[in-house]
mmCIF file of C-alpha atoms and ligand atoms in Angstrom:
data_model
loop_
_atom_site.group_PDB
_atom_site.id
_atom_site.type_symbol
_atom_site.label_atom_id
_atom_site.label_comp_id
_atom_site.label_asym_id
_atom_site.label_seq_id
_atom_site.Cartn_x
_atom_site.Cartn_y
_atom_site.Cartn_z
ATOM 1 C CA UNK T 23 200.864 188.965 74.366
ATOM 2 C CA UNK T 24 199.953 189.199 70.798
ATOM 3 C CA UNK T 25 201.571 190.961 68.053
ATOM 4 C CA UNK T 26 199.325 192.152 65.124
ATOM 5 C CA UNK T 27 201.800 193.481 61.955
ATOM 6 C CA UNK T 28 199.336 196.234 60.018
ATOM 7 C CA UNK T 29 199.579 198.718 57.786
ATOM 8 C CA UNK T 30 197.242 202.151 58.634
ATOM 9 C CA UNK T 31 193.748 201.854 57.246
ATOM 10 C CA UNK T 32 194.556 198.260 55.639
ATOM 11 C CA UNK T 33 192.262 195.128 56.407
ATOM 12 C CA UNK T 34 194.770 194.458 59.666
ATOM 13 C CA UNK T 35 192.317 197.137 61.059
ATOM 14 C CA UNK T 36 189.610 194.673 61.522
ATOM 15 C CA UNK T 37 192.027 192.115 64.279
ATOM 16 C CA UNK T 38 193.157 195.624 65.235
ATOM 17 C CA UNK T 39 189.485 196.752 66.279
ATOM 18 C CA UNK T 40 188.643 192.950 67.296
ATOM 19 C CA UNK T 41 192.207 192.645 69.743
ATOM 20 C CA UNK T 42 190.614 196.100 71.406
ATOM 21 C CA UNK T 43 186.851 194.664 71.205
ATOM 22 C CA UNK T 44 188.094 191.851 73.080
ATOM 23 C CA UNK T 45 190.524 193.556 75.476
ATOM 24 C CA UNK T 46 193.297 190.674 74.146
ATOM 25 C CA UNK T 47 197.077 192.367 75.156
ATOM 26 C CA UNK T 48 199.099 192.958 71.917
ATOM 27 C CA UNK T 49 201.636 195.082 70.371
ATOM 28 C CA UNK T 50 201.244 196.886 67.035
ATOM 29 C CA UNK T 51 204.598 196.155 64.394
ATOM 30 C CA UNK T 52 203.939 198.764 61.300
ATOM 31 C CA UNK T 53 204.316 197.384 58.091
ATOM 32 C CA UNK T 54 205.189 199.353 54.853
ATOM 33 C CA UNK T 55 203.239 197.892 51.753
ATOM 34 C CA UNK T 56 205.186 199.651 49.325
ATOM 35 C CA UNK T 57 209.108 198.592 50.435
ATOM 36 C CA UNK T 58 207.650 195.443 52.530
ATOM 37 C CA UNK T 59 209.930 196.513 55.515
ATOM 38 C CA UNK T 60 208.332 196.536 58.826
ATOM 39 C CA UNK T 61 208.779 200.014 60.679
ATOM 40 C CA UNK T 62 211.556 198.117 62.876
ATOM 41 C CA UNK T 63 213.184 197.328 59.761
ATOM 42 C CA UNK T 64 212.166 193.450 58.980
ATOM 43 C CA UNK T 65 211.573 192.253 55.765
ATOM 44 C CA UNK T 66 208.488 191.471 56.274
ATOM 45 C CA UNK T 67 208.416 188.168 53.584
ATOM 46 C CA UNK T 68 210.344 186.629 56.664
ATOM 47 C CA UNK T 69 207.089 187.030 59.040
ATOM 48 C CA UNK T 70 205.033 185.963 56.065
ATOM 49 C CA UNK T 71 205.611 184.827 53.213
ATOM 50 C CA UNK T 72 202.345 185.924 51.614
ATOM 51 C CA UNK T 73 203.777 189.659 51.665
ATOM 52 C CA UNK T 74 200.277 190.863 53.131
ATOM 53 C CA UNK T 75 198.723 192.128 56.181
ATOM 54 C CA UNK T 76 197.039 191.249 58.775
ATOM 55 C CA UNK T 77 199.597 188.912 60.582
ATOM 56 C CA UNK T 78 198.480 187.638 63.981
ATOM 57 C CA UNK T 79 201.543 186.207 66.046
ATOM 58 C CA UNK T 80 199.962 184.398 68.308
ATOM 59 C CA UNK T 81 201.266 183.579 72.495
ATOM 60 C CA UNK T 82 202.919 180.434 71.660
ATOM 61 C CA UNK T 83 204.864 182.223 68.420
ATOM 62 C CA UNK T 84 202.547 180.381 65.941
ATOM 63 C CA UNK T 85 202.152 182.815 62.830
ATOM 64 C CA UNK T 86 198.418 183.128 61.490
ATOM 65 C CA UNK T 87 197.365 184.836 58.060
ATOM 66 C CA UNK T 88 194.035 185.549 56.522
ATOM 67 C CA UNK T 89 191.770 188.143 58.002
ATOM 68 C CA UNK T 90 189.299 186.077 58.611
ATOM 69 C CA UNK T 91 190.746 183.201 60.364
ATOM 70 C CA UNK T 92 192.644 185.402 62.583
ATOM 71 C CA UNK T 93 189.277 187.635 63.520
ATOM 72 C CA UNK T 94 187.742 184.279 64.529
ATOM 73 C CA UNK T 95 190.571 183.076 66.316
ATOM 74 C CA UNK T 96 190.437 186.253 68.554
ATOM 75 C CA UNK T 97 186.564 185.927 68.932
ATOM 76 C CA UNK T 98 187.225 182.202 70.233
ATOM 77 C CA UNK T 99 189.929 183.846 72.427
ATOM 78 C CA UNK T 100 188.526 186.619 73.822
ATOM 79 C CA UNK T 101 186.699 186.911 77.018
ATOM 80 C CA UNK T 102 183.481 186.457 75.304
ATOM 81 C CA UNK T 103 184.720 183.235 73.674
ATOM 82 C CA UNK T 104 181.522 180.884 74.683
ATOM 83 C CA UNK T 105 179.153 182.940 72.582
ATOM 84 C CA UNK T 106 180.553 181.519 69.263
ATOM 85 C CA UNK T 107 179.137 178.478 70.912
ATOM 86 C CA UNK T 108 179.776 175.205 70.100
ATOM 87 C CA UNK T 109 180.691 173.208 67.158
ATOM 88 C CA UNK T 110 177.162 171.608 67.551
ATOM 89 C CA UNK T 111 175.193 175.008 67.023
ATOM 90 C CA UNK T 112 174.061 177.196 64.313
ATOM 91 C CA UNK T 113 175.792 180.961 65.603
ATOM 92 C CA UNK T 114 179.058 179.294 65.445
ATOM 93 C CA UNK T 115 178.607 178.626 61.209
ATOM 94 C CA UNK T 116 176.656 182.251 60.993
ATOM 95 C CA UNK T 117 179.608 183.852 62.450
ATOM 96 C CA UNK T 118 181.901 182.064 59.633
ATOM 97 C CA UNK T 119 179.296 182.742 57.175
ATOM 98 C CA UNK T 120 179.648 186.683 57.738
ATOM 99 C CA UNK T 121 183.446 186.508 57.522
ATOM 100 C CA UNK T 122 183.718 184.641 54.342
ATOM 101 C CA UNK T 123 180.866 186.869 52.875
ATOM 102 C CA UNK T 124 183.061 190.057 54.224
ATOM 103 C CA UNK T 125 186.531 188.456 53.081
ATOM 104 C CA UNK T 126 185.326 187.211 49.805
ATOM 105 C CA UNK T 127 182.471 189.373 48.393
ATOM 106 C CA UNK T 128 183.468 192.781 49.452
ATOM 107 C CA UNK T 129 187.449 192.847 50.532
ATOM 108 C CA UNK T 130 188.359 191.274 47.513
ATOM 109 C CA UNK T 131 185.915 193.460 45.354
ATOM 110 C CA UNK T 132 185.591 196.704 46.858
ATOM 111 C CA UNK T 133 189.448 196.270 47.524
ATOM 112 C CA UNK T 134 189.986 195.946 43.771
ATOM 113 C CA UNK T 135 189.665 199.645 43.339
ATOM 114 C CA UNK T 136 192.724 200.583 45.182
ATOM 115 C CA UNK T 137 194.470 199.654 41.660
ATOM 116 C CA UNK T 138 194.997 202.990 39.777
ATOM 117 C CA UNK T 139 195.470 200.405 36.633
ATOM 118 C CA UNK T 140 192.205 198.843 37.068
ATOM 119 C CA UNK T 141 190.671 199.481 33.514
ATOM 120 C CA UNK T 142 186.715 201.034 33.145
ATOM 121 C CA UNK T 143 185.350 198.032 31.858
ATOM 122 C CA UNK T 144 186.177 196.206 35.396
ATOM 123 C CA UNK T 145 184.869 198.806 37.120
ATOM 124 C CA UNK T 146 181.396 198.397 35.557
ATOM 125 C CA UNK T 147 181.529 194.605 36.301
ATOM 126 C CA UNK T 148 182.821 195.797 39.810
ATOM 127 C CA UNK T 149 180.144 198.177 40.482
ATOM 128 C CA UNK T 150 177.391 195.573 39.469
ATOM 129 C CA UNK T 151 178.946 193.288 42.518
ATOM 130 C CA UNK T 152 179.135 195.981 45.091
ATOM 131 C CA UNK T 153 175.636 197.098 44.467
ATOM 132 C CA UNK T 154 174.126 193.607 44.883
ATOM 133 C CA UNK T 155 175.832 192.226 47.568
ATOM 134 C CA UNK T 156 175.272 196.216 49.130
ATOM 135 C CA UNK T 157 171.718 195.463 48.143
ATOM 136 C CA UNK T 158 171.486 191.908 50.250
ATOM 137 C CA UNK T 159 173.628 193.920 53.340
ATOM 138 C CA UNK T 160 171.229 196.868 53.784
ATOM 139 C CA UNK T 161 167.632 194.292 53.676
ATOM 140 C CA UNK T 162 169.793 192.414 56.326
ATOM 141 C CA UNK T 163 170.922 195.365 58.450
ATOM 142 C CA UNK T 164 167.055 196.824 58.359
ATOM 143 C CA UNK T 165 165.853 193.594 60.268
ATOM 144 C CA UNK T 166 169.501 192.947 62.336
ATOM 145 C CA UNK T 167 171.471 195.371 64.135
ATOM 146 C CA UNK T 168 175.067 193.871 63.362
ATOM 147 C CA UNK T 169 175.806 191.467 60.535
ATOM 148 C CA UNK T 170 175.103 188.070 63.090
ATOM 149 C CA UNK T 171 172.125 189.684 64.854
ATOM 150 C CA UNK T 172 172.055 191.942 67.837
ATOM 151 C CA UNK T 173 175.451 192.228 69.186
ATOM 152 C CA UNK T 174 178.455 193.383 67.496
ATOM 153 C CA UNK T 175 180.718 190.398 66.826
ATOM 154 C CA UNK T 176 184.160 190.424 64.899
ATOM 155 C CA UNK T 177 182.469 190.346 61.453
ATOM 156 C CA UNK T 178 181.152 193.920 62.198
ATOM 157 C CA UNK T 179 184.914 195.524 62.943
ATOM 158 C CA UNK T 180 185.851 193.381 59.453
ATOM 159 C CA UNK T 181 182.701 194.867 57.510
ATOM 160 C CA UNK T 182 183.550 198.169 58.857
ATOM 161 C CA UNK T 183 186.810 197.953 57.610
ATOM 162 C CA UNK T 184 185.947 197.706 54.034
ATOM 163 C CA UNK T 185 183.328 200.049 54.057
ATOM 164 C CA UNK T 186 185.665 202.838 55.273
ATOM 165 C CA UNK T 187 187.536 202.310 51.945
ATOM 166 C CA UNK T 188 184.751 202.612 49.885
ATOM 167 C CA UNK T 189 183.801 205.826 51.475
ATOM 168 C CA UNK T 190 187.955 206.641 50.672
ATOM 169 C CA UNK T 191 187.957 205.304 46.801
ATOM 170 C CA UNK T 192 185.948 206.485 43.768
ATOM 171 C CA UNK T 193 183.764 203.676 43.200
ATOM 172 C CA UNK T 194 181.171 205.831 41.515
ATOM 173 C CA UNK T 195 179.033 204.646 44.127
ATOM 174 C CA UNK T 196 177.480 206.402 47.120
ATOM 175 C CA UNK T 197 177.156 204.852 50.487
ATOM 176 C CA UNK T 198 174.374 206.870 51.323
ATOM 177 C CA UNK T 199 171.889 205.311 48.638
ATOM 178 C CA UNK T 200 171.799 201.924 51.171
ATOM 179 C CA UNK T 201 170.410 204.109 54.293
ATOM 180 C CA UNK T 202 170.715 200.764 56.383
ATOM 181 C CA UNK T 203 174.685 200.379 55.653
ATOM 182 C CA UNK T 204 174.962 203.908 56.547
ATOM 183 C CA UNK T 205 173.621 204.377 59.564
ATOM 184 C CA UNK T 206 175.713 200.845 60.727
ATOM 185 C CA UNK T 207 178.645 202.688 59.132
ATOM 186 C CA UNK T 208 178.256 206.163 61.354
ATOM 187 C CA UNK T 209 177.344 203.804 64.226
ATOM 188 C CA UNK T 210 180.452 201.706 64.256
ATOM 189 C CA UNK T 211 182.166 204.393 63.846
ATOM 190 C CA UNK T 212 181.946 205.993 67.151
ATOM 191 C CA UNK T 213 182.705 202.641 69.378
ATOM 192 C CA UNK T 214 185.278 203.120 71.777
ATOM 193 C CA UNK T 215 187.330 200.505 70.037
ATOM 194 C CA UNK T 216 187.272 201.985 66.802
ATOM 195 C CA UNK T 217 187.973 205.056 67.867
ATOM 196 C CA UNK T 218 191.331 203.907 69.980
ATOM 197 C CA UNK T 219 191.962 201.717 66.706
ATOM 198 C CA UNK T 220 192.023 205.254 64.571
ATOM 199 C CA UNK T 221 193.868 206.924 67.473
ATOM 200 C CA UNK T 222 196.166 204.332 67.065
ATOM 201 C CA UNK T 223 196.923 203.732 63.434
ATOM 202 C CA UNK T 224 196.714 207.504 62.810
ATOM 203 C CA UNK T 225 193.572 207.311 60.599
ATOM 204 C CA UNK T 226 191.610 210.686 60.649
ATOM 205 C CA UNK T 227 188.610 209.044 58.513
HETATM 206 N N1 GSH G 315 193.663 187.123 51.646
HETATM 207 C C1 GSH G 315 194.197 188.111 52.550
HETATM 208 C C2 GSH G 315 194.351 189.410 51.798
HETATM 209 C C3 GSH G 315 194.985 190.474 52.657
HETATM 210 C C4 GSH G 315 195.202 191.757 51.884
HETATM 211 O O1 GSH G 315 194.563 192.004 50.851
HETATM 212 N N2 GSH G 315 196.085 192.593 52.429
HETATM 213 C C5 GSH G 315 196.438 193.840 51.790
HETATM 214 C C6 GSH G 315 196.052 195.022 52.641
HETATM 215 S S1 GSH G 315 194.287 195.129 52.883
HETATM 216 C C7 GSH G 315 197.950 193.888 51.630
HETATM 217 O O2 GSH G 315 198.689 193.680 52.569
HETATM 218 N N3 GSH G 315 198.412 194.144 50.399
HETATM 219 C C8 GSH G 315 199.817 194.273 50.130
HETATM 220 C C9 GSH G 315 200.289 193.387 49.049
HETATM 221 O O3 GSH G 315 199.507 192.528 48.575
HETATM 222 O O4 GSH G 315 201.440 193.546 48.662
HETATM 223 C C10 GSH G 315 193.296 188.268 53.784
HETATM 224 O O5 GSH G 315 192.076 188.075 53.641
HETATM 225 O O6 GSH G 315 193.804 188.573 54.866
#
């Protein structure tokens, strides 16, 4: 049994949607990013000392952090384990290649503008990124149905993650100028594990 600490709507959704993907058993522990208490009243610096969600606790007790080293720990755990194929081939590196790309280029950026602080002149900069890395997604997603090709792997429940934000914040973008990223969006959207994973965390969009 697993134990996934999250915080509604955060990037914990992504393991969240992955554990449920995968049919891995875990329980849910409900983390408060304002006060840093967990809902069973834990400070949660004590589960990790990063202060951030996701945290994976894994069977043996181990602790792992980082979204995306805890999405592709599931995907080499879960029942589908021996299509991230071996060290040896190609889909293994692609499937690392989408997570970084997710984690690095839009978490971190389109993630940015949950600070109310965050002054105009980063937003412009901000912007800039979203729409060129947007710009790379939808070409890929016209010739690929998921991010590593044509089945959904745990990049997809990561890049769906972040792209439900930005249809949350005021970017000053829209999502339906990249018709591609869209249409993945509203198509994710209605997987049976996404929609437990809402059910779940309370999310209503
Ligand atoms: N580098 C981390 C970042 C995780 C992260 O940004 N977590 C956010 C929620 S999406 C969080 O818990 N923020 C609370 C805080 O930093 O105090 C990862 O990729 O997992």
């Amino acid at each position: 049994m697993y134990t996934l600490y999250y915080s509604p709507g955060a990037c914990s959704l992504a393991p969240h949607i992955a554990l449920l993907e995968n049919k891995l058993p875990f329980e849910l522990k409900k983390v408060d990013l304002k006060t840093h208490m967990t809902a069973d009243g834990v400070e949660f610096s004590t589960v990790n000392p990063k202060n951030y969600v996701p945290v994976l606790v894994l069977e043996n007790n181990e602790i792992l952090t980082e979204a995306a080293a805890i999405l592709f720990y599931i995907a080499e755990h879960g029942p589908d384990a021996n299509k991230i194929a071996s060290p040896d081939e190609i889909k293994r590196y692609r499937l690392l290649e989408s997570l970084v790309f997710v984690s690095s280029e839009m978490h971190k950026v389109i993630g940015t503008f949950f600070n109310k602080q965050l002054p105009e002149e980063s937003k412009v900069i901000l912007r800039d990124k979203i729409k060129n890395r947007f710009n790379y997604l939808d070409a890929k997603l016209k010739s690929s149905e998921y991010l590593t090709g044509p089945e959904f792997s745990v990049a997809d429940a990561y890049c769906f993650t972040v792209l439900r934000w930005f249809g949350i914040l005021d970017t000053g973008l829209m999502l339906s100028d990249w018709p591609n990223i869209s249409t993945y969006f509203e198509k994710l959207r209605t997987r049976p594990a996404i929609v437990v994973a809402y059910e779940e965390e309370g999310l209503t969009r």
